[in-house]
Coordinates of C-alpha atoms and ligand atoms in Angstrom, one line a residue:
X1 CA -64.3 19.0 -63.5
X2 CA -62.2 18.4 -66.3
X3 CA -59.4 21.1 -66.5
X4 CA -59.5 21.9 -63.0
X5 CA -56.1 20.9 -60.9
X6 CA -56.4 17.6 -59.0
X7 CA -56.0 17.1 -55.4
X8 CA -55.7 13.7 -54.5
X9 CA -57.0 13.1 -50.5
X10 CA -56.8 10.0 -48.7
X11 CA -58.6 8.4 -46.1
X12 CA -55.8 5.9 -44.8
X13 CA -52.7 6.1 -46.8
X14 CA -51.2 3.4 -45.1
X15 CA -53.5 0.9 -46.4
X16 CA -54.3 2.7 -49.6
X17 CA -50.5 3.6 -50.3
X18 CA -48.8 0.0 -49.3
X19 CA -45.7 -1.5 -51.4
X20 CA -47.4 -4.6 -53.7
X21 CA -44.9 -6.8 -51.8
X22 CA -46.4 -5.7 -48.0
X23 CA -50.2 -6.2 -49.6
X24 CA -49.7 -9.4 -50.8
X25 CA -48.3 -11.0 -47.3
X26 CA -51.2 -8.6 -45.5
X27 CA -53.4 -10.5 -48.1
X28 CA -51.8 -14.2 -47.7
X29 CA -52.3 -14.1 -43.7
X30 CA -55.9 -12.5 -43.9
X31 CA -56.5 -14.9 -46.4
X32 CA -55.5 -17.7 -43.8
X33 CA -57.5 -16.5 -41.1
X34 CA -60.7 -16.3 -43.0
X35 CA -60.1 -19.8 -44.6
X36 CA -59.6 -20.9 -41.2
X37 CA -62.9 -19.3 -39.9
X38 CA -64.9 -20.5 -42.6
X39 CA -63.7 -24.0 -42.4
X40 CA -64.7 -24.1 -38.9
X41 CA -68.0 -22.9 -38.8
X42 CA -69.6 -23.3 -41.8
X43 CA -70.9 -26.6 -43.1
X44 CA -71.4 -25.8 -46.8
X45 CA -67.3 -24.8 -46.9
X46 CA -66.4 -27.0 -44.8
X47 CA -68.2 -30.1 -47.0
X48 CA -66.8 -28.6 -50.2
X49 CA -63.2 -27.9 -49.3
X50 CA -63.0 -31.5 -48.3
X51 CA -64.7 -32.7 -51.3
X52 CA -61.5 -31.5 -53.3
X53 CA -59.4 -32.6 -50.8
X54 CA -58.1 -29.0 -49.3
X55 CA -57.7 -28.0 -45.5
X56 CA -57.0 -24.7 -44.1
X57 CA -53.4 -25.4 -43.7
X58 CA -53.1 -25.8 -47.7
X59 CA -54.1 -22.0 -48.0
X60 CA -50.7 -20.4 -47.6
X61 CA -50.6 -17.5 -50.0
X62 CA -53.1 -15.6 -52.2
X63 CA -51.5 -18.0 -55.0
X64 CA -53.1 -21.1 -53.1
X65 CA -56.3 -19.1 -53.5
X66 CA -57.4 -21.2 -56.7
X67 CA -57.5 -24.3 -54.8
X68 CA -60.6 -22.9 -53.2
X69 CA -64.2 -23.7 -53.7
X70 CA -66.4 -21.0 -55.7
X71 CA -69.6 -19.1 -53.8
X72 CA -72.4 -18.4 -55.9
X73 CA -75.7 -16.5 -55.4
X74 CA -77.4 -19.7 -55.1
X75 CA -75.7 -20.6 -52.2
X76 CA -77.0 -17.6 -50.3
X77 CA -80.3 -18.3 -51.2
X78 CA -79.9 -22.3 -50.6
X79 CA -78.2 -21.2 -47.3
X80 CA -81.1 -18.3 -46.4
X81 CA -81.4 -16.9 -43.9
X82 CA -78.1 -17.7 -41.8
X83 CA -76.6 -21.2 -43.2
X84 CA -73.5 -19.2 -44.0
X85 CA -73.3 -16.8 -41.4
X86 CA -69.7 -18.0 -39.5
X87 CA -70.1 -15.8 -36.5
X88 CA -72.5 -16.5 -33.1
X89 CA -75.3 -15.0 -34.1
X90 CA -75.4 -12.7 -31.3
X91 CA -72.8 -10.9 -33.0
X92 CA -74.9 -10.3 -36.1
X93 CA -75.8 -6.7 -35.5
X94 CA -77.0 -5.6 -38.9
X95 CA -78.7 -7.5 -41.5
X96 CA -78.7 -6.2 -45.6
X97 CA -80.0 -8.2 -48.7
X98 CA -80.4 -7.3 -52.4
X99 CA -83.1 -5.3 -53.9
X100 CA -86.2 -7.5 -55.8
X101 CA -85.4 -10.8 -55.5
X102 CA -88.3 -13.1 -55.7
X103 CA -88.8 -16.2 -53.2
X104 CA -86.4 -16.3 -51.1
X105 CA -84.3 -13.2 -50.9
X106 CA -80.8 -12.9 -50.4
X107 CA -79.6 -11.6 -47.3
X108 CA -76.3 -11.2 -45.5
X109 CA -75.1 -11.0 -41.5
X110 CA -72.6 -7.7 -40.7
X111 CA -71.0 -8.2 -37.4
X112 CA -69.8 -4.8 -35.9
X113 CA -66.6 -5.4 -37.6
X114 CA -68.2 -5.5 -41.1
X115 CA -70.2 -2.4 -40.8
X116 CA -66.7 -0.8 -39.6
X117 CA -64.8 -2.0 -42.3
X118 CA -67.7 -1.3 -45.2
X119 CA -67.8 2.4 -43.5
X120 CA -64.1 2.5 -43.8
X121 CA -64.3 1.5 -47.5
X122 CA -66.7 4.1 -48.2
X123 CA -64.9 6.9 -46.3
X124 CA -62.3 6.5 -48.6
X125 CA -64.2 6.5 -51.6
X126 CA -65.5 9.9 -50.4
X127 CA -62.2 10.8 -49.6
X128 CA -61.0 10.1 -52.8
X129 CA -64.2 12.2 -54.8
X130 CA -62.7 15.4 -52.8
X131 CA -65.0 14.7 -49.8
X132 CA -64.3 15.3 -45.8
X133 CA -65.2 17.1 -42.6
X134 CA -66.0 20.2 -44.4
X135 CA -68.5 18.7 -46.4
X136 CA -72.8 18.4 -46.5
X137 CA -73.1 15.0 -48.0
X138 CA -76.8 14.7 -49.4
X139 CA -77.2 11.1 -49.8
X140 CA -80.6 9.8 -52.4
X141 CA -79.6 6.0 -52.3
X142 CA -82.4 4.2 -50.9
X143 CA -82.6 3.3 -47.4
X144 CA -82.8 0.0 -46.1
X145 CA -82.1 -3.2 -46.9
X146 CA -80.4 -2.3 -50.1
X147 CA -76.8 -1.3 -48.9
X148 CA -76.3 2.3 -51.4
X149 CA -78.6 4.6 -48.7
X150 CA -76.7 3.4 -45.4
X151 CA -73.3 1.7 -46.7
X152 CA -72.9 5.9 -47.9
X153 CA -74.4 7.2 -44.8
X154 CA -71.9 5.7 -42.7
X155 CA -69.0 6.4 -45.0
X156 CA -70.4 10.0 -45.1
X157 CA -70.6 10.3 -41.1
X158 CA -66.8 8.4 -40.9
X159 CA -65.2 11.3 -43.2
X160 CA -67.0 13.5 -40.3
X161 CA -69.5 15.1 -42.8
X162 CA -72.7 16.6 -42.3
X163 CA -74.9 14.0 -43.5
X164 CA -78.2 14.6 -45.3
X165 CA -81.0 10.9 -45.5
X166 CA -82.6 12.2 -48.1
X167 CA -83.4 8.5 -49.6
X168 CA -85.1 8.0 -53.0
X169 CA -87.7 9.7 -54.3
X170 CA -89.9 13.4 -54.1
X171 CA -87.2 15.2 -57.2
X172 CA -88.4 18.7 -56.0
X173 CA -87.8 18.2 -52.2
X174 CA -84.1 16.5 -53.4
X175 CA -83.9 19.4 -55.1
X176 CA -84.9 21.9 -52.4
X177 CA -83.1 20.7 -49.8
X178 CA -79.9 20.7 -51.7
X179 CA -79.8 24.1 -52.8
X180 CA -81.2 25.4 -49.5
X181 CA -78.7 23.1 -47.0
X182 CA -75.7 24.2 -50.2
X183 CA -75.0 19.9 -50.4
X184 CA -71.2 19.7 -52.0
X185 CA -71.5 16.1 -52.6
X186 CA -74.3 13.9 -53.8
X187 CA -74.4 10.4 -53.7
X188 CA -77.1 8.4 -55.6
X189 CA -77.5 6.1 -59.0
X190 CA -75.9 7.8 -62.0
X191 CA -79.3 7.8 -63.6
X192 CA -80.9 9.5 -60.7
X193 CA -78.4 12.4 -60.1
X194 CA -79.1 13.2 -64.3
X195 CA -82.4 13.0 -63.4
X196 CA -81.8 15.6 -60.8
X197 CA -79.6 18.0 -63.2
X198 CA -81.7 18.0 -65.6
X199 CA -84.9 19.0 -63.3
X200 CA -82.6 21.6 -61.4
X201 CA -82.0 23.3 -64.9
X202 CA -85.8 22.5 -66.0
X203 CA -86.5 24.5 -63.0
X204 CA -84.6 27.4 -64.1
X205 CA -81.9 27.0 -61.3
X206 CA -77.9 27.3 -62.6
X207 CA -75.4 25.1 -61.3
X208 CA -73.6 27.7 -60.4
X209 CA -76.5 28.6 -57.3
X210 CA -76.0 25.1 -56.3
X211 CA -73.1 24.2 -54.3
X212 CA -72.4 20.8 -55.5
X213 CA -68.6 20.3 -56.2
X214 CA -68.6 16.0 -56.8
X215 CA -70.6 12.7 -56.2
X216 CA -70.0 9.1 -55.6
X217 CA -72.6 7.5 -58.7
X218 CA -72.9 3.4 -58.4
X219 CA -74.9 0.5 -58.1
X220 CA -75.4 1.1 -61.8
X221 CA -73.8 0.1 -65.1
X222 CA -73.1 3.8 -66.9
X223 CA -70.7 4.7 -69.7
X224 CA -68.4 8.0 -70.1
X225 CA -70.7 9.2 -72.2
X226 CA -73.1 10.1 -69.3
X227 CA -70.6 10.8 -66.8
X228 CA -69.6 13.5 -69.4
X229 CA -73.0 14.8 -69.4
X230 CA -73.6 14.0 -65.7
X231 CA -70.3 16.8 -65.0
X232 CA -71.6 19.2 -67.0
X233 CA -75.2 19.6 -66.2
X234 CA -74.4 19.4 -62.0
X235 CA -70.7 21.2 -62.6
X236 CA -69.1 18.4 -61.2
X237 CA -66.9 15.7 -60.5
X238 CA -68.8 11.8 -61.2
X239 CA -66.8 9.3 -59.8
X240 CA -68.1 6.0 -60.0
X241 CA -68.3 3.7 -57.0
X242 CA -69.1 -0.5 -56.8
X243 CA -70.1 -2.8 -54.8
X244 CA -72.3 -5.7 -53.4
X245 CA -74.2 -6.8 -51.0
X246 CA -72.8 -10.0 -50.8
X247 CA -69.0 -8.6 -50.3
X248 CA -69.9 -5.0 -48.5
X249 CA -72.4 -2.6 -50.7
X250 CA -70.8 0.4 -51.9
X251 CA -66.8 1.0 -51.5
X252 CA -65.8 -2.8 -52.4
X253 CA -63.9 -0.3 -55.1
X254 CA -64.2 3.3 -56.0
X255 CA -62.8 5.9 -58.6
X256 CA -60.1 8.7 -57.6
X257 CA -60.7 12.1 -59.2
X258 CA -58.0 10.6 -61.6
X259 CA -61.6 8.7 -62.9
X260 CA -59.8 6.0 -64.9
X261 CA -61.2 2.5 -63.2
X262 CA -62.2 1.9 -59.5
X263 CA -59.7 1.1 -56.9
X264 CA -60.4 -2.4 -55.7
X265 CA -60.4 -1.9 -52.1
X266 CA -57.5 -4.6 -52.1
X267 CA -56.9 -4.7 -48.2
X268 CA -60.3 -5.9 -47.5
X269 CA -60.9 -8.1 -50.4
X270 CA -58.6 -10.3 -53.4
X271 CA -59.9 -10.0 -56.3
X272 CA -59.4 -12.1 -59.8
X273 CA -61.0 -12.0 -62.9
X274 CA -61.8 -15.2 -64.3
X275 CA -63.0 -16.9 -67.5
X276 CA -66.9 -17.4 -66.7
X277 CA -66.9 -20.7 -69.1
X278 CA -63.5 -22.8 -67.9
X279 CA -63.4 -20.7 -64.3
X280 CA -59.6 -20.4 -64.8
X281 CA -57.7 -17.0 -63.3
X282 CA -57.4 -14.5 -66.0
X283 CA -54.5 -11.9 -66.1
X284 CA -54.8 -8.3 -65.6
X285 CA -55.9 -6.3 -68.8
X286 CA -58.2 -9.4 -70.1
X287 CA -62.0 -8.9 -69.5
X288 CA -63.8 -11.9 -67.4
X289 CA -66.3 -12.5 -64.8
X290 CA -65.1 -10.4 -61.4
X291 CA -64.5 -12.7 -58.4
X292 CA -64.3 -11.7 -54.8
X293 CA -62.6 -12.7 -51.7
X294 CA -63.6 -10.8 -48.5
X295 CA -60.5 -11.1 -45.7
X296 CA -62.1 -9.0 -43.1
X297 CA -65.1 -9.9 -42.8
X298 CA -66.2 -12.4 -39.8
X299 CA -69.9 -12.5 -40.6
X300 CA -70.7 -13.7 -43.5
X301 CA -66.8 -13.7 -45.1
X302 CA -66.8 -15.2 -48.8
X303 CA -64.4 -17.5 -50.4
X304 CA -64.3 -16.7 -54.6
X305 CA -67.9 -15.8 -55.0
X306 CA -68.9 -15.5 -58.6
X307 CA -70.5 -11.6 -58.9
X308 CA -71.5 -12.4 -62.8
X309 CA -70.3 -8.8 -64.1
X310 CA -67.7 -8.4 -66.3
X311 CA -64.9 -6.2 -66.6
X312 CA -60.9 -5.9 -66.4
X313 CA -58.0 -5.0 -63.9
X314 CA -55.8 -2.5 -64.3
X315 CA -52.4 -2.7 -62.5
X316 CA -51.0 0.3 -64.1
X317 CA -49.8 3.1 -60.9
X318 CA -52.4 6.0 -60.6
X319 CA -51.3 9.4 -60.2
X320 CA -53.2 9.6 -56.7
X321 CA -50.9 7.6 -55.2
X322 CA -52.7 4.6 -54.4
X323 CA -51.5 1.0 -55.0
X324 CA -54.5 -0.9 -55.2
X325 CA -56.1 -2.1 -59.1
X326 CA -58.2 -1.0 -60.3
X327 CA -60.8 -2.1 -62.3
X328 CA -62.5 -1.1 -65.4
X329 CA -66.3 0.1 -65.7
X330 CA -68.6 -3.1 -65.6
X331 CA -69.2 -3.5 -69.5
X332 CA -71.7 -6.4 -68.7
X333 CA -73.1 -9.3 -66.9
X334 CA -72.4 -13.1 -67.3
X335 CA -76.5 -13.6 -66.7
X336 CA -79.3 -12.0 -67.9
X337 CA -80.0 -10.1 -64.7
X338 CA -81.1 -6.2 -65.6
X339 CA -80.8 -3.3 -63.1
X340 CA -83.8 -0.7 -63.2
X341 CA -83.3 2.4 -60.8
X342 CA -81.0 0.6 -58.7
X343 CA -82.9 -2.4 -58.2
X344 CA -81.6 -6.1 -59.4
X345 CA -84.0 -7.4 -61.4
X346 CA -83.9 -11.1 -63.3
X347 CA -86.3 -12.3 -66.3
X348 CA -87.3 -15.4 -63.9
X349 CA -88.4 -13.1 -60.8
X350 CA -91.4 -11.8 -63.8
X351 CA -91.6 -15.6 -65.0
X352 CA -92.4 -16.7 -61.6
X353 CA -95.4 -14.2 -61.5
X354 CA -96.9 -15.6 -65.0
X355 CA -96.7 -19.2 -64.9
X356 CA -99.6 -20.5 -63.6
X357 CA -101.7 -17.5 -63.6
X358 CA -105.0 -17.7 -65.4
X359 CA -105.5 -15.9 -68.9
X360 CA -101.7 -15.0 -69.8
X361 CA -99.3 -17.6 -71.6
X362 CA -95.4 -17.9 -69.8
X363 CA -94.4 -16.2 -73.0
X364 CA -93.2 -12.2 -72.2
X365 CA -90.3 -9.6 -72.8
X366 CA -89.3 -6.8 -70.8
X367 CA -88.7 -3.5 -72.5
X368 CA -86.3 -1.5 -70.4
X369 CA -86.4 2.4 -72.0
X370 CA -84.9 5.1 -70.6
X371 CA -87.2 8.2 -70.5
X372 CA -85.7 11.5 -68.7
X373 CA -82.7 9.8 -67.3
X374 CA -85.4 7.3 -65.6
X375 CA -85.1 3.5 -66.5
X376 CA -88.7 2.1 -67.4
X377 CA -89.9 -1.1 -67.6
X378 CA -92.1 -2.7 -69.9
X379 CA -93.6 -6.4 -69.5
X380 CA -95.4 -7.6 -72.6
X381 CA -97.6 -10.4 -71.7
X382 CA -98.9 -13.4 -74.3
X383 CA -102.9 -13.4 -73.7
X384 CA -104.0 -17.4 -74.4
X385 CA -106.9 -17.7 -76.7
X386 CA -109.7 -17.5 -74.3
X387 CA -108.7 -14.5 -72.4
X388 CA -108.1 -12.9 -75.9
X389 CA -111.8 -12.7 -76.5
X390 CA -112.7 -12.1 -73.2
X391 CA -114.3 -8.3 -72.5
X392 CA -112.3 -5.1 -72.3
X393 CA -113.1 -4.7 -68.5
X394 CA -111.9 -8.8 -68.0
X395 CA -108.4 -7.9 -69.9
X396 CA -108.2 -4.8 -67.7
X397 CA -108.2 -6.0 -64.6
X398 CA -106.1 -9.0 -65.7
X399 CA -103.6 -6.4 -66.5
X400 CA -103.7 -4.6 -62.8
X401 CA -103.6 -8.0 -61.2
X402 CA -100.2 -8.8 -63.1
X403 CA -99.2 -5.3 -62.5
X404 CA -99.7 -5.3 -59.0
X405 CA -98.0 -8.8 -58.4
X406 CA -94.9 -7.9 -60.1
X407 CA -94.5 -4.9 -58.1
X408 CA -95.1 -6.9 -54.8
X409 CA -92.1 -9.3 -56.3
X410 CA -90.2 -7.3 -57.8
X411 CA -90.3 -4.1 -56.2
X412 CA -90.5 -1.6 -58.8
X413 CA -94.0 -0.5 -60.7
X414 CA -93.9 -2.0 -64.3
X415 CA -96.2 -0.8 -67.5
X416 CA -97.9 -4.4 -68.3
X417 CA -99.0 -4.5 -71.9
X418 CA -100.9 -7.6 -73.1
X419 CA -100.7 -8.9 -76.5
X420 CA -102.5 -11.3 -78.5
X421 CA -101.8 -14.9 -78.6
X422 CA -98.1 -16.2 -80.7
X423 CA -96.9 -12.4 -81.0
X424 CA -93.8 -12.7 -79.2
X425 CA -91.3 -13.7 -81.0
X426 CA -90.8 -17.6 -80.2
X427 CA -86.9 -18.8 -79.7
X428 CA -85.4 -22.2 -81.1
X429 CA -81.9 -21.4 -78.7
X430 CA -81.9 -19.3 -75.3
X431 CA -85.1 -16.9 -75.4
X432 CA -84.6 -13.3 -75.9
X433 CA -86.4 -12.4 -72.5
X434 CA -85.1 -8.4 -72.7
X435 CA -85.2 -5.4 -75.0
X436 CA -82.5 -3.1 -73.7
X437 CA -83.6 0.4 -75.4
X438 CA -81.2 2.3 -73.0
X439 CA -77.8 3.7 -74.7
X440 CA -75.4 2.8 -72.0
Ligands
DLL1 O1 -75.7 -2.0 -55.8 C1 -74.2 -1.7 -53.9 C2 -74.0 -0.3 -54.3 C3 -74.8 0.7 -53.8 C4 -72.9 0.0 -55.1 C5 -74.5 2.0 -54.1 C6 -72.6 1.3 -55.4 C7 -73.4 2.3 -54.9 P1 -76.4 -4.8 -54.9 O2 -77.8 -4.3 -54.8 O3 -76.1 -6.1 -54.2 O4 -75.4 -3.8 -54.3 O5 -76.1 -5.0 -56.4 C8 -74.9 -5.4 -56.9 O6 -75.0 -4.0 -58.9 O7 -73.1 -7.0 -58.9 C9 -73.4 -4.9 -60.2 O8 -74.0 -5.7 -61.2 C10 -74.2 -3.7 -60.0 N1 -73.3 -2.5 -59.7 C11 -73.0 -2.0 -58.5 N2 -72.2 -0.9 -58.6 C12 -72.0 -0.8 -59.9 C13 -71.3 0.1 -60.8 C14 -75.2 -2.5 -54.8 N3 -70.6 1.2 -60.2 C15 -74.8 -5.3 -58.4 N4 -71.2 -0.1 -62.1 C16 -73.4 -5.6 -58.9 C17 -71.9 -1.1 -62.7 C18 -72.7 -1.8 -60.6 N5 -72.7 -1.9 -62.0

């Protein structure tokens, strides 16, 4: 809470405290190993390195790290379910994927080594919110294949915790078992833990009968603005924590109670910051698409995959002590991809559901509102000229069908609201495919 003396904790000071110098040579020969592992086992780096002409003994330093091939989502999905997986698959013990993708899904291998670094990662971004051995960790991240409900869970059980699986979902049994169990530390969506506070005061309960002291918010974008109003309605500290499936869910970087940018967890993973148009490096300070390097993974390890959000690194030092960048809230995304209560959500995924069904035009927008701290989304649907003057009943069920389809896609429930023919606004460049009503 603001005002309130800060004590910085950490979960491995060794590798959260290292000189710049001893990173970057831990970086270089993790760097060489991976590039060495990926070249070996998997085709689709194996067929692009030599296509520009690079072998693993070219890959000296993190400065030969341009010289590599990008990864992008596509790949994973080309490559689904295992094409990239570099390790026997025997040693695949744990599989995770992104929420609501359509088709094909994206899904990644953890060896036992993954999990154990991602745990680490997230260890230390409870550390780092005030967390430890001492504390009830009530976790209301979704379980499953989505990494926020077990990438915290494990961090939580690592720091020695007493771990509360809540998962998503029933606001008055969150609620209950919170103040009954006395959690200290929450970890869910920003949007859900305001949810929560404002409920808890709705229901007449102060924050000081609670016991909650901080939280670990991601998965998310979210602004100042409603951390601000996230610390005062909980009485806490919101730090904010990022990650991805693709690299290793939550922890890939996390806030200090310093709250000033996310340490990039720089052991496990080089990060750059590029220019999403030319794909040349940026420097620190200058906002461009975030790229990612895993070193220590030996499932699914990734050579400069393309995450498509945007932000900035800070090398400035941090009070807490740790060396690592850090980098700046995500202020946007390179694609038109929209996150709605945690889950990833893209324009096409809802395309894909409309074209070719019977009575609706592939004309639509999504609304996305934000109603009580919950995100809400809207599909408006063209009707063509036939279904127009069909019956009321006809148009009704029509409406359930799409309803029901987009939730078996996309995962989440959607209001569908069809429109007459020609009344969304038609587009002579990109279509405007979202309404984003939510201030963040
Ligand atoms: O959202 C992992 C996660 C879980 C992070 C819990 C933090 C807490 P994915 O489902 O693969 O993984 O979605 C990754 O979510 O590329 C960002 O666009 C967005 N994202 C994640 N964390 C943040 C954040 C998890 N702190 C995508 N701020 C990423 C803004 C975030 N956006």
């Amino acid at each position: 809470m603001k005002g309130t003396p800060k004590e910085h904790k950490l979960y491995n000071p060794k590798m959260e405290c290292m000189s710049r110098e001893e990173l970057r040579e831990l970086q270089s020969k993790r760097l060489r190993e991976t590039v060495k592992i990926e070249y070996e086992n998997v085709a689709l780096y194996r067929a692009r390195m030599d296509a520009r002409g690079v072998k693993p003994e070219d890959i000296k330093t993190v400065d030969d790290l341009r010289l590599l091939p990008f990864t992008q989502k596509t790949d994973l999905r080309d490559e689904f379910p295992f094409g990239l997986i570099a390790a026997p698959k025997s040693e695949i013990v744990r599989i995770q994927g992104s929420s609501g993708t359509t088709g094909k899904p994206i899904v990644v291998g953890y060896t036992q080594n993954d999990v154990d670094v991602w745990a680490e990662m997230v260890a230390r971004a409870i550390t780092a919110a005030g967390g430890g051995k001492d504390d009830i960790i009530h976790i209301a991240y979704g379980y499953g294949l989505f990494t926020g409900g077990l990438g915290a869970h494990q961090g939580a059980a690592k720091v020695g915790a007493m771990v509360v699986p809540m998962s998503s979902g029933n606001t008055p049994r969150q609620i209950m078992m919170m103040k009954e169990l006395g959690a200290t530390m929450l970890c869910c969506t920003p949007s859900y833990a305001t949810f929560l506070g404002e409920t808890i005061r709705e229901m007449g309960i102060k924050p000081e009968e609670m016991r909650l002291k901080s939280g670990c918010f991601g998965a998310e974008p979210w602004s100042e603005e409603m951390r601000a109003n996230l610390e005062e309605l909980l009485g806490i500290d919101a730090c904010d924590i990022y990650g991805l499936v693709e690299i290793g869910g939550p922890g890939v970087a996390f806030e200090c109670l310093e709250k000033h940018g996310m340490h990039v967890s720089e052991d496990n993973v080089i990060v750059e910051i590029i220019d999403p148009v030319t794909e040349e490096p940026l420097p620190y300070g200058e906002s461009g698409e975030l790229v990612f390097t895993t070193i220590m993974k030996t499932g699914m390890p990734m050579l400069r995959y393309r995450t498509h959000d945007i932000c900035s690194l800070d090398a400035s030092p941090c009070k807490c002590g740790r060396t690592h960048v850090r980098m700046e809230r995500i202020t946007g995304r390179t694609d038109d991809m929209i996150i709605i209560r945690g889950v990833n959500v893209f324009p096409s995924q809802i395309e894909s559901v409309l074209v070719g069904m019977d009575g609706v035009s592939p004309h639509y927008m999504l609304i996305v509102d934000r109603v009580n701290s919950t995100d809400k989304l809207g599909v408006q649907v063209e009707l063509t000229n036939e279904m127009f003057s069909d019956t009321v009943a006809e148009i009704e069920k029509l409406r359930d069908g799409i309803k029901e389809k987009i939730k078996s896609v996309v995962g989440i429930s959607v209001k569908v609201q069809l429109v007459p023919p020609k009344s969304i606004p038609r587009s002579e460049g990109k279509a405007k495919r979202v309404i984003d009503n939510r201030n963040i």
